[in-house]
PDB file of C-alpha atoms and ligand atoms in Angstrom:
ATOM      1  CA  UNK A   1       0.000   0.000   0.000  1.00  0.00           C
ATOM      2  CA  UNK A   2       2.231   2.666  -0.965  1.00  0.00           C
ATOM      3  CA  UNK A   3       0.119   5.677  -0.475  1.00  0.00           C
ATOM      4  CA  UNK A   4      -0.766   4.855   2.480  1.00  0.00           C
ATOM      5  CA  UNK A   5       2.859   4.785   3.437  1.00  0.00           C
ATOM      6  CA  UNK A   6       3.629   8.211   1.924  1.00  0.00           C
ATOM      7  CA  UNK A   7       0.261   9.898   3.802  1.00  0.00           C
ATOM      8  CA  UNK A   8       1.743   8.087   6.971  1.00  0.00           C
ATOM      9  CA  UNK A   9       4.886  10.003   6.639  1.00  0.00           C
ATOM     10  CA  UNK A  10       3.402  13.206   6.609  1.00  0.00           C
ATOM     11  CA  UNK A  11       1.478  12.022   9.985  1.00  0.00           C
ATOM     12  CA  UNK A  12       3.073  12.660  13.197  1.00  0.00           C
ATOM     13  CA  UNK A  13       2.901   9.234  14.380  1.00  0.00           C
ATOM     14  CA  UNK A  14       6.776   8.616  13.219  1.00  0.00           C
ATOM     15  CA  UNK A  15       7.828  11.457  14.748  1.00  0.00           C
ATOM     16  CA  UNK A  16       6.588  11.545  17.783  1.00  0.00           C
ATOM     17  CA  UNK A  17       7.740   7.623  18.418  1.00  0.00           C
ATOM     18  CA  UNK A  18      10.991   8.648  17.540  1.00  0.00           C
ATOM     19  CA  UNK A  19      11.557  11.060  20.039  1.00  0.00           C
ATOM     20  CA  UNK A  20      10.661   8.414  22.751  1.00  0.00           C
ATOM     21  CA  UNK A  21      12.040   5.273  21.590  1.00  0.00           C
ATOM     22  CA  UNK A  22      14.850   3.784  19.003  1.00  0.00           C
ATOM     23  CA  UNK A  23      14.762   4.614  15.455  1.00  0.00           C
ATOM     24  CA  UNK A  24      13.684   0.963  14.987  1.00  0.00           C
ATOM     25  CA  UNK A  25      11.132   1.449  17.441  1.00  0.00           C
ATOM     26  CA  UNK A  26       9.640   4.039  16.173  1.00  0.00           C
ATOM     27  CA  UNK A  27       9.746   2.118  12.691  1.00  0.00           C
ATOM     28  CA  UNK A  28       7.877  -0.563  13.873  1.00  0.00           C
ATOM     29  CA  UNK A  29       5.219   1.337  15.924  1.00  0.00           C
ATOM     30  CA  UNK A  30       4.751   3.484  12.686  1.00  0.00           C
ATOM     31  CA  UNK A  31       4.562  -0.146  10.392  1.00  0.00           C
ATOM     32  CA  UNK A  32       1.747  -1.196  13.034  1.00  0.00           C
ATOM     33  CA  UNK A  33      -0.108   1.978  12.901  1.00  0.00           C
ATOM     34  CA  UNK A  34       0.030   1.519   8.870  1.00  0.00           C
ATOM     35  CA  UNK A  35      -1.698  -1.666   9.013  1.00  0.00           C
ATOM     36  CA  UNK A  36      -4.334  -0.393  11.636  1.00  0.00           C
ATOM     37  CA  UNK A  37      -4.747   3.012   9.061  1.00  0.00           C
ATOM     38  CA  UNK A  38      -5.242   0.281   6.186  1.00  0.00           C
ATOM     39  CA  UNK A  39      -7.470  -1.670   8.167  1.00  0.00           C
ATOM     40  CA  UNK A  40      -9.668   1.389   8.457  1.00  0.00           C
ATOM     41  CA  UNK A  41     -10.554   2.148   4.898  1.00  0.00           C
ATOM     42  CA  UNK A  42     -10.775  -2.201   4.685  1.00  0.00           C
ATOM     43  CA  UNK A  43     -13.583  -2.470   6.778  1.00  0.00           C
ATOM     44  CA  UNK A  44     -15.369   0.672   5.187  1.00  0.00           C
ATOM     45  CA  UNK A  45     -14.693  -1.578   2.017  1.00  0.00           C
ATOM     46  CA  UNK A  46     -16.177  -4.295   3.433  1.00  0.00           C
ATOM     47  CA  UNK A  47     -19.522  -2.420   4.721  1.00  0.00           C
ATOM     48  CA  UNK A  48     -19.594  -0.873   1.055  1.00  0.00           C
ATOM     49  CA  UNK A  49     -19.135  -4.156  -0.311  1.00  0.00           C
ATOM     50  CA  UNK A  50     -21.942  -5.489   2.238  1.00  0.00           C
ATOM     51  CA  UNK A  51     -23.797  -2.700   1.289  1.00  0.00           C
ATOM     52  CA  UNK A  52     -23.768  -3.042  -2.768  1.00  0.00           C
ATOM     53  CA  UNK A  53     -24.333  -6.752  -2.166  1.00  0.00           C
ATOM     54  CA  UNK A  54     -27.524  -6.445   0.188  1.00  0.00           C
ATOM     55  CA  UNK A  55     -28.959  -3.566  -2.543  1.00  0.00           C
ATOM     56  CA  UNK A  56     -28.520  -6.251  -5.711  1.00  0.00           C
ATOM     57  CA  UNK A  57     -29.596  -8.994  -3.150  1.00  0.00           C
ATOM     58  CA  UNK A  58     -32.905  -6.834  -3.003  1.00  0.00           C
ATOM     59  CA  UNK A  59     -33.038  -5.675  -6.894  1.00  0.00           C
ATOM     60  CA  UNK A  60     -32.884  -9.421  -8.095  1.00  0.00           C
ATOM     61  CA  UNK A  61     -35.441 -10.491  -5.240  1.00  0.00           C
ATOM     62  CA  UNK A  62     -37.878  -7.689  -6.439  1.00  0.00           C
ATOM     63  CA  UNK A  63     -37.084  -8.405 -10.094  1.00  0.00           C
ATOM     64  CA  UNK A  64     -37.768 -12.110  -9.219  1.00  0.00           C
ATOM     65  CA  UNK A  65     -41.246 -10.891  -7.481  1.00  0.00           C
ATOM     66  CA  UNK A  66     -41.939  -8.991 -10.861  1.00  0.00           C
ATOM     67  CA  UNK A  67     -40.620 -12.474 -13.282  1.00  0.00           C
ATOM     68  CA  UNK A  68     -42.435 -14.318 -11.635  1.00  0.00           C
ATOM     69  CA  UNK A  69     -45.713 -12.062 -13.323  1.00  0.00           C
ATOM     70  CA  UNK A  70     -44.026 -10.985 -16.460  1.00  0.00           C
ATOM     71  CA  UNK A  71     -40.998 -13.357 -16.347  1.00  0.00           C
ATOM     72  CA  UNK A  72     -39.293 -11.004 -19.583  1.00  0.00           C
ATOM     73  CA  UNK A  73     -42.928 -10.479 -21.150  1.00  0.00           C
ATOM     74  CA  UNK A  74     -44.333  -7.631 -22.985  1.00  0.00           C
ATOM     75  CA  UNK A  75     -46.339  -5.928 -20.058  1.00  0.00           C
ATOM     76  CA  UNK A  76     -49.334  -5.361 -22.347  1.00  0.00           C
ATOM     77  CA  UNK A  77     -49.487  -9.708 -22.020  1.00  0.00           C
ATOM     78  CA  UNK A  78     -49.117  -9.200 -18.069  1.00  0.00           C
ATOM     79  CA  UNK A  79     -52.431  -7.166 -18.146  1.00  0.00           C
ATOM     80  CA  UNK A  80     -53.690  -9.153 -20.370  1.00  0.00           C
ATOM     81  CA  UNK A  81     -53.163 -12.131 -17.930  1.00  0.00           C
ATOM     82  CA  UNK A  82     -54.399 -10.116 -15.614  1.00  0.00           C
ATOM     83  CA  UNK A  83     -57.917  -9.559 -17.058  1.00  0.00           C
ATOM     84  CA  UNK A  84     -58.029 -13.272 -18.122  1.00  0.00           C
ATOM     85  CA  UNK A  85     -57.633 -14.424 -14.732  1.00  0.00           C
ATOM     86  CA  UNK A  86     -60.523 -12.626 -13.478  1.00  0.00           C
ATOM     87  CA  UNK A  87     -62.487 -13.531 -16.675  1.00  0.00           C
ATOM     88  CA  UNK A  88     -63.097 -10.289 -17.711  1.00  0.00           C
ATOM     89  CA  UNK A  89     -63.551  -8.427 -20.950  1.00  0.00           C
ATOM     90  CA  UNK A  90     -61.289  -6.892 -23.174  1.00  0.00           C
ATOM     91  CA  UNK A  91     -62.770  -5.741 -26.161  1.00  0.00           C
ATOM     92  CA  UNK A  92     -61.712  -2.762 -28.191  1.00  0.00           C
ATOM     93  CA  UNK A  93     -64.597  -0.081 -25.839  1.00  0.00           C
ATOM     94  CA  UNK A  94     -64.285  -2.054 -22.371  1.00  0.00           C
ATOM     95  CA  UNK A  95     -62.298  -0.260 -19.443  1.00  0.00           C
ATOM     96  CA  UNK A  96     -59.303  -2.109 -18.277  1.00  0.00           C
ATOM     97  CA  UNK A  97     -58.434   0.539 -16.031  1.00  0.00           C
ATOM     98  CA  UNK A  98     -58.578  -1.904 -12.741  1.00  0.00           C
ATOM     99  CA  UNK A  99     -56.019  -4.383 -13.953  1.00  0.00           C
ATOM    100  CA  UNK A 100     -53.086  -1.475 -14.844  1.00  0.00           C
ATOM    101  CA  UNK A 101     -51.017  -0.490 -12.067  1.00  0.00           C
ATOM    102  CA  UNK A 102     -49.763   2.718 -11.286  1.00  0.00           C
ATOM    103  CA  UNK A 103     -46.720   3.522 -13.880  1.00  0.00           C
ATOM    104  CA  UNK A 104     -47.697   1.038 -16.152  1.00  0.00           C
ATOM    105  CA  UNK A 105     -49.353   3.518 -18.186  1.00  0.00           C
ATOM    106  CA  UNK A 106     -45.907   4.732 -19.365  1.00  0.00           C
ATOM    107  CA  UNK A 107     -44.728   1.241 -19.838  1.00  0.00           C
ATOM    108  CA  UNK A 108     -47.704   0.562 -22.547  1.00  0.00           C
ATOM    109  CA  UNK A 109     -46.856   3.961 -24.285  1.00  0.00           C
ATOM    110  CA  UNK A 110     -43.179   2.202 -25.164  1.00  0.00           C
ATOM    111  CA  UNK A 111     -44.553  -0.954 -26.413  1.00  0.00           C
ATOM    112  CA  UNK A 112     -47.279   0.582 -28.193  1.00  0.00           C
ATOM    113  CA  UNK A 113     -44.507   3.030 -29.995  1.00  0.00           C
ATOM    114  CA  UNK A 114     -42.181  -0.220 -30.840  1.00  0.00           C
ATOM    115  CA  UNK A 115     -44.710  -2.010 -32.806  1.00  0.00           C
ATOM    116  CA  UNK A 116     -46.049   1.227 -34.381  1.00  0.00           C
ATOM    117  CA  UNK A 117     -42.505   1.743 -35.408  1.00  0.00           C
ATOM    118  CA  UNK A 118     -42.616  -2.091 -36.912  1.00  0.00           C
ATOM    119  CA  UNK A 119     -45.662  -0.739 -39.159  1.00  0.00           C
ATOM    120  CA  UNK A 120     -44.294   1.930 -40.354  1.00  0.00           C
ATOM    121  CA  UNK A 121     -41.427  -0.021 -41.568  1.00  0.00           C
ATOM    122  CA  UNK A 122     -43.465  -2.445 -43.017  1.00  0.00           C
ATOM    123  CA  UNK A 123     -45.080   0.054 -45.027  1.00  0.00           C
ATOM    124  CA  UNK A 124     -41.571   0.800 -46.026  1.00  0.00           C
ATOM    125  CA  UNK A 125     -41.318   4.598 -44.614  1.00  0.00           C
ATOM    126  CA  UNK A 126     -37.618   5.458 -43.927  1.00  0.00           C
ATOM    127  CA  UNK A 127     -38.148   6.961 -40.692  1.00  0.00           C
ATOM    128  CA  UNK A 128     -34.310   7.457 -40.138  1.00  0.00           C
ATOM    129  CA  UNK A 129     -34.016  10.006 -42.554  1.00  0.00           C
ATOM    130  CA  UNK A 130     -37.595  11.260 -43.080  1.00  0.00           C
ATOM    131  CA  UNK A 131     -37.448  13.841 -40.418  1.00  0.00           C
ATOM    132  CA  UNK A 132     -41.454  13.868 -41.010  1.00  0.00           C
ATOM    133  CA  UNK A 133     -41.624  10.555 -39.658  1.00  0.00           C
ATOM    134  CA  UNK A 134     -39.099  10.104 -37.428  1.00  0.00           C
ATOM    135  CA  UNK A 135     -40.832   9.975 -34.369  1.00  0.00           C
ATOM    136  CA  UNK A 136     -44.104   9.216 -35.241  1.00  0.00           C
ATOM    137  CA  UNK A 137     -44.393   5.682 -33.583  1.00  0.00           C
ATOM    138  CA  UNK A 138     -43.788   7.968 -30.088  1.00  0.00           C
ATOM    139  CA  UNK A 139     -46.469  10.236 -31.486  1.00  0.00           C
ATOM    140  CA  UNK A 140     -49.037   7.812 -32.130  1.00  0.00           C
ATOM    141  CA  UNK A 141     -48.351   5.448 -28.860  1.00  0.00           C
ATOM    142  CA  UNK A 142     -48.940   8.928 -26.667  1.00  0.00           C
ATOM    143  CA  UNK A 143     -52.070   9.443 -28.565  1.00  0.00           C
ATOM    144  CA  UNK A 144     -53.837   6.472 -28.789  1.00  0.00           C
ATOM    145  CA  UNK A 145     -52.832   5.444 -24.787  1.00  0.00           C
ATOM    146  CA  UNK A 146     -52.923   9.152 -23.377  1.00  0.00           C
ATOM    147  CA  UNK A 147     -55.455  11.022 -25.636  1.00  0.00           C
ATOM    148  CA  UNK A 148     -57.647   9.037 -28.062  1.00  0.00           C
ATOM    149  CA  UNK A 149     -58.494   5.533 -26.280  1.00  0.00           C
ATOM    150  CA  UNK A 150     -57.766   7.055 -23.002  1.00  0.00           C
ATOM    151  CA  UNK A 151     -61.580   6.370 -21.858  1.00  0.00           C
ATOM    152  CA  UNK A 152     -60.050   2.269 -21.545  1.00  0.00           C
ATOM    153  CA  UNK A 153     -57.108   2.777 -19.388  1.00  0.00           C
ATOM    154  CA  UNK A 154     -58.129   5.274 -16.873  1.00  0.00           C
ATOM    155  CA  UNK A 155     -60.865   5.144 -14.114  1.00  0.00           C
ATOM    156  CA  UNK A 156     -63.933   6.437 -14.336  1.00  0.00           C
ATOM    157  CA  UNK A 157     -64.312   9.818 -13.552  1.00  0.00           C
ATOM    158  CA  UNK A 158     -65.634  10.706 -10.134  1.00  0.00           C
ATOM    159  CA  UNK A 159     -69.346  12.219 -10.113  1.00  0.00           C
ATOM    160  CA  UNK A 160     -70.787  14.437  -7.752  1.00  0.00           C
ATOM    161  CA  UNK A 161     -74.171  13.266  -6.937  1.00  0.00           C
ATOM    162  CA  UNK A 162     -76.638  15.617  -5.364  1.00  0.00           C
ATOM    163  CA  UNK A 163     -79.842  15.388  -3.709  1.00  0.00           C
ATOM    164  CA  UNK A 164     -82.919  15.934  -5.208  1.00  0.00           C
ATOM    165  CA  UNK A 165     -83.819  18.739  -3.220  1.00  0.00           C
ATOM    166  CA  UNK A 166     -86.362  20.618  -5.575  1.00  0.00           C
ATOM    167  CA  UNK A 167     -87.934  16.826  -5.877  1.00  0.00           C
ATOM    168  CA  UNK A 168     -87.552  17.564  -9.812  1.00  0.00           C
ATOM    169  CA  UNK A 169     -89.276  15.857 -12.057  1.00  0.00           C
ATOM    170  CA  UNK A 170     -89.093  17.522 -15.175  1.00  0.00           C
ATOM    171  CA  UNK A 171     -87.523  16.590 -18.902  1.00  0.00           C
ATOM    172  CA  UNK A 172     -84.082  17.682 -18.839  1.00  0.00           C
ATOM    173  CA  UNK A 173     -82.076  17.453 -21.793  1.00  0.00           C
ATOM    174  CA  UNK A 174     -78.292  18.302 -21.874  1.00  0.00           C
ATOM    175  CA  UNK A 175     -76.266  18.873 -25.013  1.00  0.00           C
ATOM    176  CA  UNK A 176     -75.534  19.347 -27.514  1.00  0.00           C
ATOM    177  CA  UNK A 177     -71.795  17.436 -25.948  1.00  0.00           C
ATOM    178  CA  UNK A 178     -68.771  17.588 -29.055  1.00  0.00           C
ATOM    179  CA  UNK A 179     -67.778  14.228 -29.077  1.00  0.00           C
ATOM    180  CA  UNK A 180     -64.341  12.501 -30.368  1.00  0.00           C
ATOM    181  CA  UNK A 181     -64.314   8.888 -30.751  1.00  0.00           C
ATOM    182  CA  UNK A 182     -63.071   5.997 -33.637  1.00  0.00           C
ATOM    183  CA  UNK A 183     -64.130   3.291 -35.126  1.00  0.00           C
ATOM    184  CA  UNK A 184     -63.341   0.175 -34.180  1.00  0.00           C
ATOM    185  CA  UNK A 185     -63.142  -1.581 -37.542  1.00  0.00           C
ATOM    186  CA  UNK A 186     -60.940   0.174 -39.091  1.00  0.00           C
ATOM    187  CA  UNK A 187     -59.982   3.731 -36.126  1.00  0.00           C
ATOM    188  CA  UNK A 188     -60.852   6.005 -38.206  1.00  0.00           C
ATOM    189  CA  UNK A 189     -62.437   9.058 -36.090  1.00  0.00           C
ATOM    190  CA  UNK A 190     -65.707   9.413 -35.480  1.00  0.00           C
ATOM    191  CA  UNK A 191     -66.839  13.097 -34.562  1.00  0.00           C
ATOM    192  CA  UNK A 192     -70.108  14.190 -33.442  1.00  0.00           C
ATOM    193  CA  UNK A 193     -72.342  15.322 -30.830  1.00  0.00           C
ATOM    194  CA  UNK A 194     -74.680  14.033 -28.388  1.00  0.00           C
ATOM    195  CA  UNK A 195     -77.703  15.150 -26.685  1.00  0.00           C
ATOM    196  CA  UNK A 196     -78.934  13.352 -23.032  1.00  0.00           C
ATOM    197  CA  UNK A 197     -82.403  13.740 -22.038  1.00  0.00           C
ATOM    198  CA  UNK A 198     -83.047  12.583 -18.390  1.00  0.00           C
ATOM    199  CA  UNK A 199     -86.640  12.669 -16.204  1.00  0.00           C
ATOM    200  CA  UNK A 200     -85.189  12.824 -13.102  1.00  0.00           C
ATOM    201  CA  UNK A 201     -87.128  10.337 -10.750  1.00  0.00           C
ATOM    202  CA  UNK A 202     -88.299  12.857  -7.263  1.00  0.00           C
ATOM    203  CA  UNK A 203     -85.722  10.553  -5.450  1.00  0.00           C
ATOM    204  CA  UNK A 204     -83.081  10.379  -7.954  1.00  0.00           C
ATOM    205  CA  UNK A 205     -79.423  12.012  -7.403  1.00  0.00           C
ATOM    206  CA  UNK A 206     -78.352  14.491  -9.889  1.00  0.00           C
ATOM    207  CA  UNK A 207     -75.014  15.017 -10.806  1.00  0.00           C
ATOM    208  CA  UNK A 208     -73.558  18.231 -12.097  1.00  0.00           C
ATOM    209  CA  UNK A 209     -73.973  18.794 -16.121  1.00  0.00           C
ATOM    210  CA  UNK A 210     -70.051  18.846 -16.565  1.00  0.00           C
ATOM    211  CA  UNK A 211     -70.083  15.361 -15.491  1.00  0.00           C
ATOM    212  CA  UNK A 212     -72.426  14.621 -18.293  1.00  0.00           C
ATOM    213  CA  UNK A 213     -69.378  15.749 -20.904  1.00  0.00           C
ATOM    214  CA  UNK A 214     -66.989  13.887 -18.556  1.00  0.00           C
ATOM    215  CA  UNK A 215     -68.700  10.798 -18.557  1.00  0.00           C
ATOM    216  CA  UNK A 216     -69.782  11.007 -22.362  1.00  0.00           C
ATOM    217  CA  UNK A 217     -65.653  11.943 -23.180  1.00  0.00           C
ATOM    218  CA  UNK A 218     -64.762   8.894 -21.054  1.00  0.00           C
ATOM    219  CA  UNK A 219     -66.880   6.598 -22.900  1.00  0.00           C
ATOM    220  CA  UNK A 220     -65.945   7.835 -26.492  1.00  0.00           C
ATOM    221  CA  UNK A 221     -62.339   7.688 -25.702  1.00  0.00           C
ATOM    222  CA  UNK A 222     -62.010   4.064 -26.747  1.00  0.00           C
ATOM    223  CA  UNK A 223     -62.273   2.713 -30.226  1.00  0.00           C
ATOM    224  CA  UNK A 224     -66.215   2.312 -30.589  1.00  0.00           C
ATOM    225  CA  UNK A 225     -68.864   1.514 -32.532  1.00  0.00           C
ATOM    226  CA  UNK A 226     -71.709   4.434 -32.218  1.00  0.00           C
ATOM    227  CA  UNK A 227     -74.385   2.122 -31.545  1.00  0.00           C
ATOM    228  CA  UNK A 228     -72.838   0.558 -28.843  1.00  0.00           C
ATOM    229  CA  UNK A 229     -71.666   3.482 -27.334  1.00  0.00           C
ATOM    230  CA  UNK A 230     -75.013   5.202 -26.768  1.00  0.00           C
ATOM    231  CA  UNK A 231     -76.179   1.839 -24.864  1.00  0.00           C
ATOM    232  CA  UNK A 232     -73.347   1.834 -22.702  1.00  0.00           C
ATOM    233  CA  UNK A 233     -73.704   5.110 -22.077  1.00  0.00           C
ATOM    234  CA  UNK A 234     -77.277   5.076 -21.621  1.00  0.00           C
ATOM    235  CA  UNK A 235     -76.556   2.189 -19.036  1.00  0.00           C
ATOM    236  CA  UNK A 236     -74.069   3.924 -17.234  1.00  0.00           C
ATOM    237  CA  UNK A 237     -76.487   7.006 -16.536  1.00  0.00           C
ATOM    238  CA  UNK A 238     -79.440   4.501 -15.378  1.00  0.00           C
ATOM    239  CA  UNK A 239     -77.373   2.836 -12.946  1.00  0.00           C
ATOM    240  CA  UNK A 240     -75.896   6.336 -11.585  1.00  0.00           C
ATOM    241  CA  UNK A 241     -78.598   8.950 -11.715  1.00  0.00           C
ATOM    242  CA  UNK A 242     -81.518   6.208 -11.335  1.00  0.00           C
ATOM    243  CA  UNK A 243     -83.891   8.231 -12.959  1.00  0.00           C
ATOM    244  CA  UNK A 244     -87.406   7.630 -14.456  1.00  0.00           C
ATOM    245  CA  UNK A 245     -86.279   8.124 -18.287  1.00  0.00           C
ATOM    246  CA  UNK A 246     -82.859   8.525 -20.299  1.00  0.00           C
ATOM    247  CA  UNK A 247     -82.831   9.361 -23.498  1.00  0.00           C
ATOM    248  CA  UNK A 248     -79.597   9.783 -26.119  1.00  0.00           C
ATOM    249  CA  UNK A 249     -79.539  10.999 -29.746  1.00  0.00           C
ATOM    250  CA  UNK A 250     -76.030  10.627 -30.954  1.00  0.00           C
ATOM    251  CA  UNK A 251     -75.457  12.598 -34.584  1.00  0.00           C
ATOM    252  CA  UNK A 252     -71.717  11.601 -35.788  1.00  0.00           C
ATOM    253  CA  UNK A 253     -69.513  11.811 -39.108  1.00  0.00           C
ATOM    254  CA  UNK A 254     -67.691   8.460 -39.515  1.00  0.00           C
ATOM    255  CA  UNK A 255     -64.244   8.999 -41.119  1.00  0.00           C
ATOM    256  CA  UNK A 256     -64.365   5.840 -42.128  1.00  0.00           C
ATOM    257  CA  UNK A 257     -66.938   6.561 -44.579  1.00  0.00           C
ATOM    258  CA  UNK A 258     -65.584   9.819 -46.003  1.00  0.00           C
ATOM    259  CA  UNK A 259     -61.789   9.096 -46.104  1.00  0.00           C
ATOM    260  CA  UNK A 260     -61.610   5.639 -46.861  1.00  0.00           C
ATOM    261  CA  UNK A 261     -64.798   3.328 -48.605  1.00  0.00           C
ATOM    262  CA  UNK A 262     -67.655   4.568 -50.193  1.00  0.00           C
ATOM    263  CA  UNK A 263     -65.504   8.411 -49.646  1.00  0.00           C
ATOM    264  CA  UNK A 264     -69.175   9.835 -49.198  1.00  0.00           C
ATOM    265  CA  UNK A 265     -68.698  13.161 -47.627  1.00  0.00           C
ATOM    266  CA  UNK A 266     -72.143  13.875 -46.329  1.00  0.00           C
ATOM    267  CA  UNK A 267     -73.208  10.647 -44.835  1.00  0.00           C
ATOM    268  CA  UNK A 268     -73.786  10.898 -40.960  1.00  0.00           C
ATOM    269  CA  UNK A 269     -75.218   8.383 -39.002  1.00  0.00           C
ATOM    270  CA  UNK A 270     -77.617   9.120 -35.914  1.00  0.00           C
ATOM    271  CA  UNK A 271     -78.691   6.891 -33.070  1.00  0.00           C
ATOM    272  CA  UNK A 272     -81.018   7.069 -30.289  1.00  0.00           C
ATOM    273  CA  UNK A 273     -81.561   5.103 -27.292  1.00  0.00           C
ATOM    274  CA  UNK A 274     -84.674   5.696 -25.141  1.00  0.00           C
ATOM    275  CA  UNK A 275     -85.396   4.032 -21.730  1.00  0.00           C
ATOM    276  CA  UNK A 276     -87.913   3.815 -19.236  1.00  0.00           C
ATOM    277  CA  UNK A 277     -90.397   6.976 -19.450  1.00  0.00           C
ATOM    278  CA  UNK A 278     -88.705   7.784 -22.749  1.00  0.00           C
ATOM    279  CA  UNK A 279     -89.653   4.598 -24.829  1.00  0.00           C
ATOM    280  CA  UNK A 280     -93.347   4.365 -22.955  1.00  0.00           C
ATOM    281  CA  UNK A 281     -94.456   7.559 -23.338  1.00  0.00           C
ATOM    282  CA  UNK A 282     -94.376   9.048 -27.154  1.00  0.00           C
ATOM    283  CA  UNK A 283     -95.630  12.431 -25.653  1.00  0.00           C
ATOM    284  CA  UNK A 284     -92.144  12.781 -23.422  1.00  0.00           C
ATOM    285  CA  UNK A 285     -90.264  11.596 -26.468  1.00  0.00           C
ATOM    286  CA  UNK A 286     -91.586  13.401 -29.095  1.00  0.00           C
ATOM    287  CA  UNK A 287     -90.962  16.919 -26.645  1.00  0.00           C
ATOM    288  CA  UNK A 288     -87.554  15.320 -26.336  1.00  0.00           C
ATOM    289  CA  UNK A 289     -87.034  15.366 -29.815  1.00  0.00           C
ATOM    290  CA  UNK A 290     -88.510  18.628 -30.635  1.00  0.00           C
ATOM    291  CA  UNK A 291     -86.108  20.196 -28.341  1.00  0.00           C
ATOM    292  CA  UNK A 292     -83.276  19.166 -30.373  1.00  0.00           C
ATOM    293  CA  UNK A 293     -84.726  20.063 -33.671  1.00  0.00           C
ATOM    294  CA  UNK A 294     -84.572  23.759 -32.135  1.00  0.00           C
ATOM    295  CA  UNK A 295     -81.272  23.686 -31.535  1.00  0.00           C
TER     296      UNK A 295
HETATM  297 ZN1   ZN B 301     -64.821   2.129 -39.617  1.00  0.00          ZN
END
């Protein structure tokens, strides 16, 4: 250990033995003191060594806890196994919101952009020099999990119910709400609106008429298929508001049909689902529907 030897010069160890004892003395009380200096910085080694050890012990025991899930598998297959273990759903407008973890989210973004980068070389675009394209997989992963079919991966949102104070029981109708969805077949967009009519039951809670959008955005934020959506959405209101009547008229353009296929640029399609007061009484209904004529 020579630079431990030169530092131990400079210490006064040496020199104060000397003045007590023999020069060989003071040599050998100055060797000892050396080895108990080296032994210092030795032990220090050992706890980091101890240390490092006990921190990778712990990484491979957490990465074991996480194999023994994923053991090295795309984590869009670990949900996957997730939802198939509980027998649940997983279609193109379910929410899988309750089998992704928190930071996961982020995970499916960079698998999502890897095989969107496969496509686009597939269709042969040279994204390495086409500064256009270059980071378009990233682009598209963020949209699709973050933005577009967001309404599958996140909760629902959280509605404020209130009490029926003023017992109302009078045709409501909210709307006209812009909505943003796609297609399932082939995700093309879908943009529309949507108009809710609800006869509040004298019991039922109401919940605020931002909530309405909310709810509506959450529910179109998935890849869809417009008459499916309404029900769902129809469904969801029953079972939260509880209400006598809900009505939906749904009004959307279908990319699908004006980019791509039949390219017709004026055809819309339009969907209405009535329930309870709504499909009994034709009076109710037809006041429903005359109230969106006016608008
Ligand atoms: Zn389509």
């Amino acid at each position: 250990m020579p630079s431990t030897k030169v530092s131990l010069k400079k210490t006064p160890i040496k020199k104060v033995a000397s003045k007590a004892v023999s020069k060989s003395t003071a040599t050998t009380i100055a060797k000892t003191a050396t080895k108990v200096l080296a032994k210092v910085p030795a032990k220090t080694a050992t706890k980091t060594v101890t240390k490092t050890a006990t921190k990778t012990a712990t990484k491979t025991a957490t990465k074991a806890t996480n194999q023994k899930e994923d053991s090295g598998l795309p984590l869009s297959v670990v949900i996957r196994r997730r939802i198939e273990a509980q027998k649940a759903r997983f279609h193109a407008n379910d929410n899988i919101a309750q089998f992704i973890r928190p930071g996961e989210l982020e995970g499916l973004v960079s698998e999502v952009a890897e095989k969107m980068q496969a496509v686009l070389e597939s269709l042969v675009i040279d994204t390495k020099s086409d500064h256009n394209t270059k980071n378009t997989s990233q682009r598209v992963a963020k949209m699709f999990v973050q933005e577009v079919f967001n309404g599958r991966y996140v909760v629902q949102p959280t509605l404020t119910k209130f009490p029926n104070v003023s017992r109302l029981n009078e045709l409501m109708i909210v709307g006209p709400i812009t909505i943003r969805s796609a297609c399932s077949h082939h995700l093309c967009p879908i943009m529309g609106r949507i108009w809710i009519g609800v006869l509040p039951n004298k019991e039922s809670a109401l919940i605020g008429l931002s909530k309405y959008s909310r709810l509506t955005e959450w529910v179109m934020c998935r890849p869809q298929i417009q008459e499916e959506a309404v029900v769902e959405l129809a469904d969801m209101l029953e079972k939260k508001i509880k209400p006598i009547g809900v009505a939906i008229v749904m009004d959307a353009d279908h990319f699908c049909m004006q980019w791509r296929g039949v390219k017709d640029r004026d055809s819309k399609m339009v969907n209405s689902v009535m329930r309870g007061a709504f499909l009994k009484d034709p009076n109710l209904r037809r006041e429903f529907l005359s109230l969106l004529e006016k608008r």
